[in-house]
Each structure stands twice: as structure tokens, then as C-alpha cells.
Amino acid sequence: MKNALTIDVEDYFQVTAFEGVVKRQDWVVYPSRVENNTRRVLDLLDEFSLSGTFFILGWVAEHYPGVVQAIANGGHEVACHGYGHELIYNLEPHVFRADVRRCKALLEDLTGVPVLGYRAPSYSITNNSMWALDILIEEGFVYDSSIFPIVHDNYGIPGSHRFPYDIVRPGGTIREFPLTTLAVNFAGRRIVLPIAGGGYLRLLPAGVVLWGMRSVNTAEKQPVVLYFHPWELDPDQPRIKARLRSRFRHYLNLDTTEEKVRSLLGELRFDTMARVLGLDGGNGDESRSATRLEVPLP
């Protein structure tokens, strides 16, 4: 079974954990490492002969267009991560529309290929921002990968569907590929554990993540999504002074991330998200679900 390999392309200083101490207008001041780190990811995928989906920040595309072109020239899918890495539920709808429209146009101008997919900064499509789905549909996006069916202080829709499904809105339908979780029974309770990647991959042993993903593939017969950031393969990145919790979330186990990613790439089958969903030359049989959810307006 093929799984979706995804990379969120942003620089180390653009993450939500540091937004309280790093102002967006100062992004140009920080020494960028996104070009070298992204090329490091591309080399890694070449080593395993894999294609992936790169959700690229519009700011990165505007300032480092060669990164986008290198990704596209490598045969990978280019998708949208918004322009300014702003949490959707903190935005007015018209501001969000301008953000995704700007990013989508930048990416399509650089590649000449329609952008089908979107992933929200820090998975910020929640119950308080479901209106964003309507805007994504209107702006021509075919699928989204922003909903994390867990409890978290910054994101998540607990209890939402765990596998690819269609979300039906008044203006149309968009395919959702939620971030992967593993459902386990513990002390008589059903618990949903995040195993999709990122900080969870850095926190957990690689064997645990691999076991969880294989369980989803074999026991539940569903594809998983793996995500990570280029900065997570860069343990030598500059350190930013921030709150202890923010530094813990960002810098935890950076020195072991590449090794963990390698172990997953060597053990599981991966492809772009569009192909796993059957939207770009793949049949999508492994990921298609009959589930169609009517998600009401808030």
C-alpha cells in the first residue's frame, strides 16, 4: 500500500512556536537555511527513488524561487502552505483568501502546473475555521491536508474522521487527507495517538512510529501520511531565544530526525499525496473511501 510522503517547506524561524519572538517583518534579517535544507531533502528522496508532496510557504517561493523549481524538476508535487504562515483561525476570511491566492499564484507561475493541494500552517483548520474550506474550494483546490483528529493546544478536531474522505460544503466538495493517528484501547478507553511525523516523530522511537503506520496499513487497510520539515534535518541551525516549551517543541531530537526518516522511507511505500488520492495519475484504490461528510457552515 502506498502512503503519502509530505514535506512542509518553511525556514526554522517561521514556525508557530517562535511567532511570539520572531516578527514576520524581520524574517529577512535571519540567516536562511531553507535552500540547503530542502536540497538535502531532495537528495534523500532521490536516494530512495521516491516522489513526495512539498507544501511550500509562499514567502519561501517568492524569496527563493529556485527551491520551487528544484522540487518541480525533481518530479515532486508542489502544493500550497499559505503565504505568511499565519494561523487561519486568527484571520478574517478575506485575509485568508488573499494569503492562499497569493501563494497559489506564485507556485503556479514558477512551475506552470496547477496546484491541487493545501495544508494550513500548524494544521489550523479547526472547528473555529471550517469556513476556510469554502474558500479553498472557491480558489480551485482539490484536496486539503490540514485536519488533525486529536486534542492539541494549537490545532485539532478531536473525533473527526481519521482517513481520506470527501467534505461536502455548499460551494462544492474537497477531499481531506487528515494527519495520521493510531487508535488504541487503553484501560477500557479508546485513545487516538498522533503518529504522522514532525514533532511526534522526533519524540517517539522510530520503531514505534513504524509499527503504528504499519498497523494502519495492515489492520485498517488505509494509507498513512508522513510529514516533516526541512529544518528538522538540520541540527546545526541557529538557536532562537524563546519560551522553554517552544524551544522544547522545536529543538527536541533534531540530531536523530534524519535517521528516523530514513528508517521509515526504507520500510514503507510512499508517493505524492495527489497520486495516493488518485488525483494525479494514480488509481487511488487504496485510499478511496465511500465516506462523504456534509460539514455545515459554522
Coordinates of C-alpha atoms in Angstrom, one line a residue:
M1 CA 0.0 0.0 0.0
K2 CA 1.3 3.4 -1.0
N3 CA 1.4 6.2 1.6
A4 CA 1.6 10.0 1.3
L5 CA 5.1 11.5 1.8
T6 CA 4.8 15.2 2.5
I7 CA 7.3 17.9 3.4
D8 CA 6.3 21.3 4.7
V9 CA 8.8 23.8 3.3
E10 CA 9.4 26.7 5.7
D11 CA 12.5 28.0 7.4
Y12 CA 13.4 27.4 11.0
F13 CA 12.5 30.9 12.1
Q14 CA 9.0 30.8 10.5
V15 CA 7.4 28.3 12.8
T16 CA 4.4 29.0 15.0
A17 CA 6.5 28.1 18.1
F18 CA 8.6 31.3 17.5
E19 CA 5.9 33.7 16.3
G20 CA 5.9 35.4 19.7
V21 CA 9.6 36.4 19.4
V22 CA 10.2 36.5 15.6
K23 CA 8.2 39.1 13.8
R24 CA 7.3 38.5 10.1
Q25 CA 8.8 41.8 9.0
D26 CA 12.1 40.6 10.4
W27 CA 12.2 37.3 8.5
V28 CA 14.6 38.8 6.0
V29 CA 17.1 39.5 8.8
Y30 CA 17.5 35.9 9.9
P31 CA 20.1 33.8 8.1
S32 CA 18.1 31.5 5.8
R33 CA 18.8 27.7 5.6
V34 CA 15.7 26.7 3.6
E35 CA 17.6 26.3 0.3
N36 CA 20.3 24.0 1.6
N37 CA 17.9 22.0 3.8
T38 CA 15.3 21.5 1.1
R39 CA 18.0 20.3 -1.3
R40 CA 19.1 17.9 1.4
V41 CA 15.6 16.5 1.5
L42 CA 15.6 16.2 -2.3
D43 CA 18.8 14.3 -2.2
L44 CA 17.4 12.0 0.4
L45 CA 14.3 11.3 -1.7
D46 CA 16.5 10.7 -4.8
E47 CA 18.5 8.1 -2.7
F48 CA 15.3 6.2 -2.1
S49 CA 13.8 6.9 -5.6
L50 CA 10.7 8.4 -4.0
S51 CA 8.4 11.2 -5.0
G52 CA 6.7 13.4 -2.4
T53 CA 4.4 16.4 -2.0
F54 CA 6.1 19.6 -0.9
F55 CA 3.7 22.1 0.8
I56 CA 5.6 25.3 0.2
L57 CA 5.3 28.6 2.0
G58 CA 4.6 31.4 -0.4
W59 CA 7.2 33.6 1.3
V60 CA 9.8 31.0 0.5
A61 CA 8.6 30.7 -3.1
E62 CA 8.9 34.5 -3.5
H63 CA 12.3 34.8 -2.0
Y64 CA 13.9 31.5 -3.1
P65 CA 12.2 30.6 -6.4
G66 CA 15.0 28.1 -7.2
V67 CA 13.7 25.9 -4.3
V68 CA 10.3 25.6 -6.0
Q69 CA 11.9 24.9 -9.4
A70 CA 14.2 22.3 -8.0
I71 CA 11.3 20.5 -6.3
A72 CA 9.2 20.5 -9.5
N73 CA 12.2 19.5 -11.7
G74 CA 12.7 16.5 -9.4
G75 CA 9.3 15.2 -10.3
H76 CA 7.7 16.0 -7.0
E77 CA 4.3 17.6 -6.4
V78 CA 4.2 21.3 -5.5
A79 CA 1.4 22.2 -3.1
C80 CA 0.4 25.3 -1.1
H81 CA 1.2 26.0 2.6
G82 CA -0.1 29.6 2.5
Y83 CA 2.0 32.7 2.1
G84 CA 2.8 34.0 5.5
H85 CA 2.4 31.0 7.9
E86 CA -0.5 32.6 9.8
L87 CA -2.9 30.6 11.8
I88 CA -6.2 30.5 10.0
Y89 CA -8.5 30.9 13.0
N90 CA -6.7 34.2 13.7
L91 CA -7.5 35.6 10.3
E92 CA -10.5 37.2 8.7
P93 CA -11.8 35.3 5.7
H94 CA -10.8 37.9 3.2
V95 CA -7.3 38.0 4.6
F96 CA -7.1 34.2 4.3
R97 CA -8.3 34.2 0.8
A98 CA -5.7 36.8 -0.2
D99 CA -3.0 34.7 1.5
V100 CA -3.8 31.4 -0.3
R101 CA -4.5 33.1 -3.6
R102 CA -1.1 34.8 -3.5
C103 CA 0.8 31.6 -2.6
K104 CA -1.1 29.5 -5.2
A105 CA -0.3 32.1 -8.0
L106 CA 3.4 32.2 -7.1
L107 CA 3.7 28.4 -7.2
E108 CA 1.8 28.0 -10.4
D109 CA 3.8 30.8 -12.1
L110 CA 7.0 29.1 -11.1
T111 CA 6.1 25.6 -12.2
G112 CA 3.4 26.1 -14.9
V113 CA 1.4 23.3 -13.2
P114 CA -1.9 23.7 -11.3
V115 CA -1.6 23.5 -7.6
L116 CA -4.2 20.9 -6.3
G117 CA -3.4 20.6 -2.6
Y118 CA -3.3 22.8 0.5
R119 CA -2.0 22.4 4.1
A120 CA -2.7 25.0 6.7
P121 CA 0.1 26.4 8.8
S122 CA 0.2 24.4 12.1
Y123 CA -2.9 22.5 10.9
S124 CA -5.1 25.5 11.9
I125 CA -8.3 24.3 10.2
T126 CA -10.3 23.6 13.3
N127 CA -14.0 23.9 14.4
N128 CA -13.4 27.6 14.5
S129 CA -12.2 27.9 11.0
M130 CA -14.2 25.5 8.9
W131 CA -15.1 28.4 6.7
A132 CA -11.6 28.1 5.2
L133 CA -12.8 25.0 3.3
D134 CA -15.3 27.1 1.3
I135 CA -12.5 29.5 0.3
L136 CA -10.2 26.6 -0.7
I137 CA -12.9 25.2 -2.9
E138 CA -13.6 28.6 -4.5
E139 CA -9.9 29.1 -5.1
G140 CA -9.6 25.9 -7.0
F141 CA -8.0 23.5 -4.5
V142 CA -9.0 19.8 -5.0
Y143 CA -7.7 18.4 -1.7
D144 CA -6.7 19.6 1.8
S145 CA -4.4 18.0 4.4
S146 CA -4.9 20.3 7.5
I147 CA -7.2 18.4 9.9
F148 CA -5.6 16.6 12.8
P149 CA -8.1 14.4 14.6
I150 CA -6.5 14.9 18.0
V151 CA -6.6 17.2 21.1
H152 CA -3.9 19.9 21.0
D153 CA -3.5 23.4 22.3
N154 CA -2.9 24.9 18.9
Y155 CA -4.9 22.7 16.5
G156 CA -7.0 19.6 16.1
I157 CA -10.6 18.4 15.7
P158 CA -11.0 15.6 18.2
G159 CA -13.2 12.8 17.0
S160 CA -13.1 13.8 13.3
H161 CA -12.7 11.2 10.6
R162 CA -9.2 9.6 10.6
F163 CA -8.8 8.6 6.9
P164 CA -9.3 10.3 3.5
Y165 CA -12.8 11.5 2.9
D166 CA -14.8 14.0 1.0
I167 CA -16.1 17.1 2.7
V168 CA -19.2 18.4 1.1
R169 CA -19.7 22.2 1.5
P170 CA -22.4 24.5 0.0
G171 CA -19.9 25.6 -2.7
G172 CA -18.6 22.1 -3.6
T173 CA -16.5 19.2 -2.4
I174 CA -12.9 19.0 -1.3
R175 CA -11.0 15.8 -0.5
E176 CA -9.5 15.7 3.0
F177 CA -6.4 13.7 3.9
P178 CA -6.2 14.0 7.7
L179 CA -2.9 13.6 9.6
T180 CA -2.4 10.0 10.6
T181 CA -3.3 8.7 14.0
L182 CA -3.3 5.3 15.6
A183 CA -6.4 4.2 17.6
V184 CA -5.5 2.0 20.6
N185 CA -7.5 0.7 23.6
F186 CA -6.1 1.5 26.9
A187 CA -7.7 0.9 30.3
G188 CA -11.0 0.4 28.6
R189 CA -10.8 3.6 26.7
R190 CA -10.2 4.3 23.0
I191 CA -7.3 6.7 22.6
V192 CA -6.1 8.3 19.3
L193 CA -2.4 8.8 19.1
P194 CA -0.7 11.1 16.6
I195 CA 2.0 9.3 14.6
A196 CA 2.1 11.3 11.4
G197 CA 5.6 12.8 11.8
G198 CA 7.0 16.2 12.8
G199 CA 7.4 16.6 16.5
Y200 CA 5.8 13.3 17.1
L201 CA 8.4 11.5 15.0
R202 CA 11.1 13.4 16.9
L203 CA 9.6 12.5 20.3
L204 CA 8.8 8.8 19.7
P205 CA 11.2 6.0 18.8
A206 CA 11.3 5.3 15.1
G207 CA 10.2 1.7 15.7
V208 CA 7.0 2.8 17.5
V209 CA 6.1 5.1 14.6
L210 CA 6.8 2.4 12.0
W211 CA 4.7 -0.1 14.0
G212 CA 1.8 2.3 14.2
M213 CA 1.9 3.2 10.5
R214 CA 2.1 -0.5 9.5
S215 CA -0.8 -1.2 11.8
V216 CA -2.9 1.4 9.9
N217 CA -1.8 -0.1 6.6
T218 CA -2.5 -3.7 7.5
A219 CA -5.2 -3.8 10.2
E220 CA -7.2 -0.8 9.0
K221 CA -6.2 -1.1 5.3
Q222 CA -5.7 2.7 5.0
P223 CA -2.8 4.8 3.8
V224 CA -0.8 7.0 6.2
V225 CA 0.6 10.4 5.7
L226 CA 4.2 11.2 6.9
Y227 CA 5.2 14.8 7.2
F228 CA 8.4 16.6 8.3
H229 CA 10.1 19.9 7.7
P230 CA 13.5 20.6 6.1
W231 CA 14.6 22.3 9.2
E232 CA 14.1 19.1 11.2
L233 CA 17.0 17.6 9.3
D234 CA 19.3 20.5 10.4
P235 CA 20.5 20.0 14.0
D236 CA 23.1 22.9 13.5
Q237 CA 20.5 25.6 12.8
P238 CA 20.8 28.8 14.8
R239 CA 19.1 28.8 18.2
I240 CA 16.3 31.3 18.8
K241 CA 15.6 32.6 22.3
A242 CA 12.1 31.7 23.2
R243 CA 10.0 30.1 25.9
L244 CA 11.1 26.8 27.3
R245 CA 8.1 25.0 25.8
S246 CA 8.6 26.5 22.4
R247 CA 12.3 25.5 22.4
F248 CA 11.5 22.0 23.6
R249 CA 9.0 21.5 20.8
H250 CA 11.3 22.9 18.1
Y251 CA 14.7 21.5 19.1
L252 CA 13.8 18.1 20.5
N253 CA 15.9 15.3 18.9
L254 CA 16.9 17.2 15.8
D255 CA 20.1 15.2 15.7
T256 CA 18.1 11.9 15.2
T257 CA 15.4 13.0 12.8
E258 CA 17.1 12.2 9.5
E259 CA 17.9 8.7 10.8
K260 CA 14.3 8.2 11.7
V261 CA 13.0 9.4 8.4
R262 CA 15.4 7.1 6.6
S263 CA 14.1 4.1 8.5
L264 CA 10.5 4.9 7.5
L265 CA 11.4 5.6 3.9
G266 CA 13.2 2.2 3.7
E267 CA 10.4 0.2 5.2
L268 CA 7.2 1.7 3.8
R269 CA 5.9 2.6 0.3
F270 CA 5.4 6.3 -0.4
D271 CA 4.3 8.6 -3.2
T272 CA 2.8 12.0 -3.6
M273 CA -0.4 12.8 -1.9
A274 CA -2.2 13.6 -5.1
R275 CA -1.3 10.1 -6.5
V276 CA -2.3 8.3 -3.3
L277 CA -5.6 10.1 -3.6
G278 CA -6.0 9.1 -7.2
L279 CA -5.8 12.7 -8.4
D280 CA -2.6 12.7 -10.4
G281 CA -2.2 9.6 -12.5
G282 CA -2.8 7.0 -9.7
N283 CA -5.9 4.9 -9.3
G284 CA -6.2 5.8 -5.6
D285 CA -7.9 2.5 -4.8
E286 CA -6.1 2.1 -1.6
S287 CA -7.2 5.5 -0.3
R288 CA -10.6 5.9 -1.6
S289 CA -13.3 5.9 0.9
A290 CA -17.1 6.0 0.5
T291 CA -17.3 8.5 3.3
R292 CA -18.7 11.8 2.4
L293 CA -19.4 14.2 5.2
E294 CA -21.8 17.1 5.0
V295 CA -19.9 19.7 7.0
P296 CA -22.3 22.6 7.9
L297 CA -21.4 26.2 7.9
P298 CA -20.5 27.5 11.4

